[in-house]
Amino acid sequence: EPEVTQTPSHQVTQMGQEVILRCVPISNHLYFYWYRQILGQKVEFLVSFYNNEISEKSEIFDDQFSVERPDGSNFTLKIRSTKLEDSAMYFCASSEWGVATDTQYFGPGTRLTVL
Amino acid sequence: QKEVEQNSGPLSVPEGAIASLNCTYSDRGSQSFFWYRQYSGKSPELIMSIYSNGDKEDGRFTAQLNKASQYVSLLIRDSQPSDSATYLCAVNFMIKAAGNKLTFGGGTRVLVKP
């Protein structure tokens, strides 16, 4: 069964460093998403991406964040200068269409620890 | 601010019993509703989706939607210890054609005791 994959599974970085989290969405899916979950808190939407453009972003997704689809398979989230409060699980998701009834499938997540 | 609320639990149920989970949401214009299961340290895994008022059954799971009351529930029949997890209610408050942003509740932790 096709699945979303993410690398690395765990990333440890120093405050102020740049990190890139990588995702490979399900191959025939057109819509891609990033969510994050701070330990013990809700899953929060960060950004949605379609046709090489951001279609929606949350207040969390400020200038320190960017997304890119550098090739036909990868989808990346970059955090330019990490802060302690960026420590969280980051989940990539993808869906086939962008309609309301579409299901989003989540990857296993990347645990980001900022020291 | 669009909100999704769930009782955090834990909801403790004996093995073989029915677990009943509730979720309320703030926006009447919400289009679709999803229940995800999340084991500790893992990613959300879809259990069920529901879009129309009424009940939808899938195996041991039944989702119920009441848009007038802005309420969605999940029943787990014949609960098993492997059902012990956090159950997340997610709502699509879709306002654009492109993209399908989900807003999650905080989750209900379910403990099934043998």
PDB file of N, CA and C in Angstrom, chain B residues 28-72:
ATOM      1  N   ARG B  28     -20.406  26.143  11.660  1.00  0.00           N
ATOM      2  CA  ARG B  28     -21.515  25.456  10.990  1.00  0.00           C
ATOM      3  C   ARG B  28     -21.218  25.130   9.536  1.00  0.00           C
ATOM      4  N   GLY B  29     -20.271  25.856   8.947  1.00  0.00           N
ATOM      5  CA  GLY B  29     -19.967  25.635   7.534  1.00  0.00           C
ATOM      6  C   GLY B  29     -19.013  24.484   7.286  1.00  0.00           C
ATOM      7  N   SER B  30     -18.666  23.755   8.318  1.00  0.00           N
ATOM      8  CA  SER B  30     -17.698  22.664   8.180  1.00  0.00           C
ATOM      9  C   SER B  30     -18.197  21.612   7.204  1.00  0.00           C
ATOM     10  N   GLN B  31     -17.265  21.098   6.404  1.00  0.00           N
ATOM     11  CA  GLN B  31     -17.641  20.228   5.298  1.00  0.00           C
ATOM     12  C   GLN B  31     -17.495  18.752   5.615  1.00  0.00           C
ATOM     13  N   SER B  32     -16.414  18.404   6.279  1.00  0.00           N
ATOM     14  CA  SER B  32     -16.131  16.982   6.443  1.00  0.00           C
ATOM     15  C   SER B  32     -15.371  16.753   7.740  1.00  0.00           C
ATOM     16  N   PHE B  33     -15.472  15.523   8.197  1.00  0.00           N
ATOM     17  CA  PHE B  33     -15.045  15.204   9.549  1.00  0.00           C
ATOM     18  C   PHE B  33     -14.310  13.868   9.529  1.00  0.00           C
ATOM     19  N   PHE B  34     -13.246  13.821  10.279  1.00  0.00           N
ATOM     20  CA  PHE B  34     -12.376  12.654  10.234  1.00  0.00           C
ATOM     21  C   PHE B  34     -12.020  12.229  11.662  1.00  0.00           C
ATOM     22  N   TRP B  35     -11.935  10.951  11.836  1.00  0.00           N
ATOM     23  CA  TRP B  35     -11.390  10.397  13.079  1.00  0.00           C
ATOM     24  C   TRP B  35     -10.062   9.720  12.757  1.00  0.00           C
ATOM     25  N   TYR B  36      -9.047  10.143  13.496  1.00  0.00           N
ATOM     26  CA  TYR B  36      -7.722   9.542  13.373  1.00  0.00           C
ATOM     27  C   TYR B  36      -7.365   8.897  14.712  1.00  0.00           C
ATOM     28  N   ARG B  37      -6.600   7.853  14.629  1.00  0.00           N
ATOM     29  CA  ARG B  37      -6.036   7.207  15.826  1.00  0.00           C
ATOM     30  C   ARG B  37      -4.548   7.522  15.872  1.00  0.00           C
ATOM     31  N   GLN B  38      -4.053   7.834  17.056  1.00  0.00           N
ATOM     32  CA  GLN B  38      -2.637   8.147  17.193  1.00  0.00           C
ATOM     33  C   GLN B  38      -2.072   7.390  18.388  1.00  0.00           C
ATOM     34  N   TYR B  39      -1.171   6.484  18.112  1.00  0.00           N
ATOM     35  CA  TYR B  39      -0.437   5.830  19.181  1.00  0.00           C
ATOM     36  C   TYR B  39       0.687   6.759  19.622  1.00  0.00           C
ATOM     37  N   SER B  40       1.112   6.591  20.846  1.00  0.00           N
ATOM     38  CA  SER B  40       2.114   7.478  21.428  1.00  0.00           C
ATOM     39  C   SER B  40       3.380   7.532  20.569  1.00  0.00           C
ATOM     40  N   GLY B  41       3.771   8.715  20.190  1.00  0.00           N
ATOM     41  CA  GLY B  41       4.992   8.899  19.403  1.00  0.00           C
ATOM     42  C   GLY B  41       4.848   8.595  17.925  1.00  0.00           C
ATOM     43  N   LYS B  42       3.617   8.284  17.507  1.00  0.00           N
ATOM     44  CA  LYS B  42       3.390   7.937  16.092  1.00  0.00           C
ATOM     45  C   LYS B  42       2.532   8.992  15.409  1.00  0.00           C
ATOM     46  N   SER B  43       2.324   8.787  14.125  1.00  0.00           N
ATOM     47  CA  SER B  43       1.546   9.752  13.352  1.00  0.00           C
ATOM     48  C   SER B  43       0.066   9.391  13.368  1.00  0.00           C
ATOM     49  N   PRO B  44      -0.796  10.357  13.054  1.00  0.00           N
ATOM     50  CA  PRO B  44      -2.236  10.058  12.965  1.00  0.00           C
ATOM     51  C   PRO B  44      -2.527   9.072  11.836  1.00  0.00           C
ATOM     52  N   GLU B  45      -3.410   8.148  12.139  1.00  0.00           N
ATOM     53  CA  GLU B  45      -3.805   7.112  11.192  1.00  0.00           C
ATOM     54  C   GLU B  45      -5.317   7.188  11.029  1.00  0.00           C
ATOM     55  N   LEU B  46      -5.786   7.332   9.795  1.00  0.00           N
ATOM     56  CA  LEU B  46      -7.216   7.508   9.560  1.00  0.00           C
ATOM     57  C   LEU B  46      -8.011   6.274   9.951  1.00  0.00           C
ATOM     58  N   ILE B  47      -9.082   6.503  10.721  1.00  0.00           N
ATOM     59  CA  ILE B  47     -10.027   5.425  11.027  1.00  0.00           C
ATOM     60  C   ILE B  47     -11.250   5.566  10.139  1.00  0.00           C
ATOM     61  N   MET B  48     -11.847   6.768  10.154  1.00  0.00           N
ATOM     62  CA  MET B  48     -13.098   6.961   9.426  1.00  0.00           C
ATOM     63  C   MET B  48     -13.251   8.414   9.022  1.00  0.00           C
ATOM     64  N   SER B  49     -14.027   8.602   7.972  1.00  0.00           N
ATOM     65  CA  SER B  49     -14.443   9.934   7.579  1.00  0.00           C
ATOM     66  C   SER B  49     -15.958   9.941   7.478  1.00  0.00           C
ATOM     67  N   ILE B  50     -16.560  11.102   7.685  1.00  0.00           N
ATOM     68  CA  ILE B  50     -18.018  11.218   7.564  1.00  0.00           C
ATOM     69  C   ILE B  50     -18.350  12.610   7.081  1.00  0.00           C
ATOM     70  N   TYR B  51     -19.336  12.689   6.178  1.00  0.00           N
ATOM     71  CA  TYR B  51     -19.644  13.975   5.558  1.00  0.00           C
ATOM     72  C   TYR B  51     -21.118  14.350   5.692  1.00  0.00           C
ATOM     73  N   SER B  52     -21.973  13.344   5.876  1.00  0.00           N
ATOM     74  CA  SER B  52     -23.416  13.590   5.915  1.00  0.00           C
ATOM     75  C   SER B  52     -23.969  13.252   7.287  1.00  0.00           C
ATOM     76  N   ASN B  53     -25.058  13.902   7.643  1.00  0.00           N
ATOM     77  CA  ASN B  53     -25.709  13.604   8.916  1.00  0.00           C
ATOM     78  C   ASN B  53     -26.092  12.135   8.998  1.00  0.00           C
ATOM     79  N   GLY B  54     -25.967  11.573  10.201  1.00  0.00           N
ATOM     80  CA  GLY B  54     -26.355  10.189  10.405  1.00  0.00           C
ATOM     81  C   GLY B  54     -25.177   9.353  10.843  1.00  0.00           C
ATOM     82  N   ASP B  55     -25.320   8.069  10.650  1.00  0.00           N
ATOM     83  CA  ASP B  55     -24.319   7.105  11.080  1.00  0.00           C
ATOM     84  C   ASP B  55     -23.579   6.527   9.890  1.00  0.00           C
ATOM     85  N   LYS B  56     -22.316   6.195  10.144  1.00  0.00           N
ATOM     86  CA  LYS B  56     -21.523   5.485   9.137  1.00  0.00           C
ATOM     87  C   LYS B  56     -20.732   4.415   9.871  1.00  0.00           C
ATOM     88  N   GLU B  57     -20.867   3.184   9.392  1.00  0.00           N
ATOM     89  CA  GLU B  57     -20.235   2.064  10.082  1.00  0.00           C
ATOM     90  C   GLU B  57     -19.107   1.496   9.232  1.00  0.00           C
ATOM     91  N   ASP B  58     -18.029   1.103   9.909  1.00  0.00           N
ATOM     92  CA  ASP B  58     -16.917   0.441   9.241  1.00  0.00           C
ATOM     93  C   ASP B  58     -16.314  -0.528  10.240  1.00  0.00           C
ATOM     94  N   GLY B  59     -16.687  -1.800  10.091  1.00  0.00           N
ATOM     95  CA  GLY B  59     -16.189  -2.798  11.026  1.00  0.00           C
ATOM     96  C   GLY B  59     -16.678  -2.529  12.433  1.00  0.00           C
ATOM     97  N   ARG B  60     -15.756  -2.433  13.364  1.00  0.00           N
ATOM     98  CA  ARG B  60     -16.132  -2.188  14.767  1.00  0.00           C
ATOM     99  C   ARG B  60     -16.358  -0.705  15.065  1.00  0.00           C
ATOM    100  N   PHE B  61     -16.165   0.145  14.092  1.00  0.00           N
ATOM    101  CA  PHE B  61     -16.260   1.587  14.301  1.00  0.00           C
ATOM    102  C   PHE B  61     -17.536   2.147  13.672  1.00  0.00           C
ATOM    103  N   THR B  62     -18.182   3.058  14.402  1.00  0.00           N
ATOM    104  CA  THR B  62     -19.326   3.793  13.872  1.00  0.00           C
ATOM    105  C   THR B  62     -19.110   5.269  14.158  1.00  0.00           C
ATOM    106  N   ALA B  63     -19.170   6.070  13.107  1.00  0.00           N
ATOM    107  CA  ALA B  63     -19.116   7.520  13.271  1.00  0.00           C
ATOM    108  C   ALA B  63     -20.532   8.065  13.156  1.00  0.00           C
ATOM    109  N   GLN B  64     -20.832   9.069  13.963  1.00  0.00           N
ATOM    110  CA  GLN B  64     -22.147   9.703  13.938  1.00  0.00           C
ATOM    111  C   GLN B  64     -21.950  11.199  13.794  1.00  0.00           C
ATOM    112  N   LEU B  65     -22.729  11.803  12.904  1.00  0.00           N
ATOM    113  CA  LEU B  65     -22.617  13.232  12.648  1.00  0.00           C
ATOM    114  C   LEU B  65     -23.972  13.897  12.818  1.00  0.00           C
ATOM    115  N   ASN B  66     -23.966  15.016  13.542  1.00  0.00           N
ATOM    116  CA  ASN B  66     -25.156  15.842  13.701  1.00  0.00           C
ATOM    117  C   ASN B  66     -24.731  17.282  13.459  1.00  0.00           C
ATOM    118  N   LYS B  67     -24.949  17.739  12.244  1.00  0.00           N
ATOM    119  CA  LYS B  67     -24.477  19.079  11.882  1.00  0.00           C
ATOM    120  C   LYS B  67     -25.269  20.171  12.598  1.00  0.00           C
ATOM    121  N   ALA B  68     -26.525  19.929  12.864  1.00  0.00           N
ATOM    122  CA  ALA B  68     -27.341  20.938  13.559  1.00  0.00           C
ATOM    123  C   ALA B  68     -26.790  21.198  14.959  1.00  0.00           C
ATOM    124  N   SER B  69     -26.325  20.143  15.606  1.00  0.00           N
ATOM    125  CA  SER B  69     -25.757  20.266  16.952  1.00  0.00           C
ATOM    126  C   SER B  69     -24.246  20.461  16.922  1.00  0.00           C
ATOM    127  N   GLN B  70     -23.657  20.414  15.720  1.00  0.00           N
ATOM    128  CA  GLN B  70     -22.207  20.593  15.548  1.00  0.00           C
ATOM    129  C   GLN B  70     -21.449  19.590  16.402  1.00  0.00           C
ATOM    130  N   TYR B  71     -21.791  18.361  16.165  1.00  0.00           N
ATOM    131  CA  TYR B  71     -21.354  17.274  17.036  1.00  0.00           C
ATOM    132  C   TYR B  71     -21.040  16.061  16.178  1.00  0.00           C
ATOM    133  N   VAL B  72     -19.889  15.445  16.440  1.00  0.00           N
ATOM    134  CA  VAL B  72     -19.534  14.207  15.763  1.00  0.00           C
ATOM    135  C   VAL B  72     -19.006  13.240  16.819  1.00  0.00           C
TER     136      VAL B  72
END
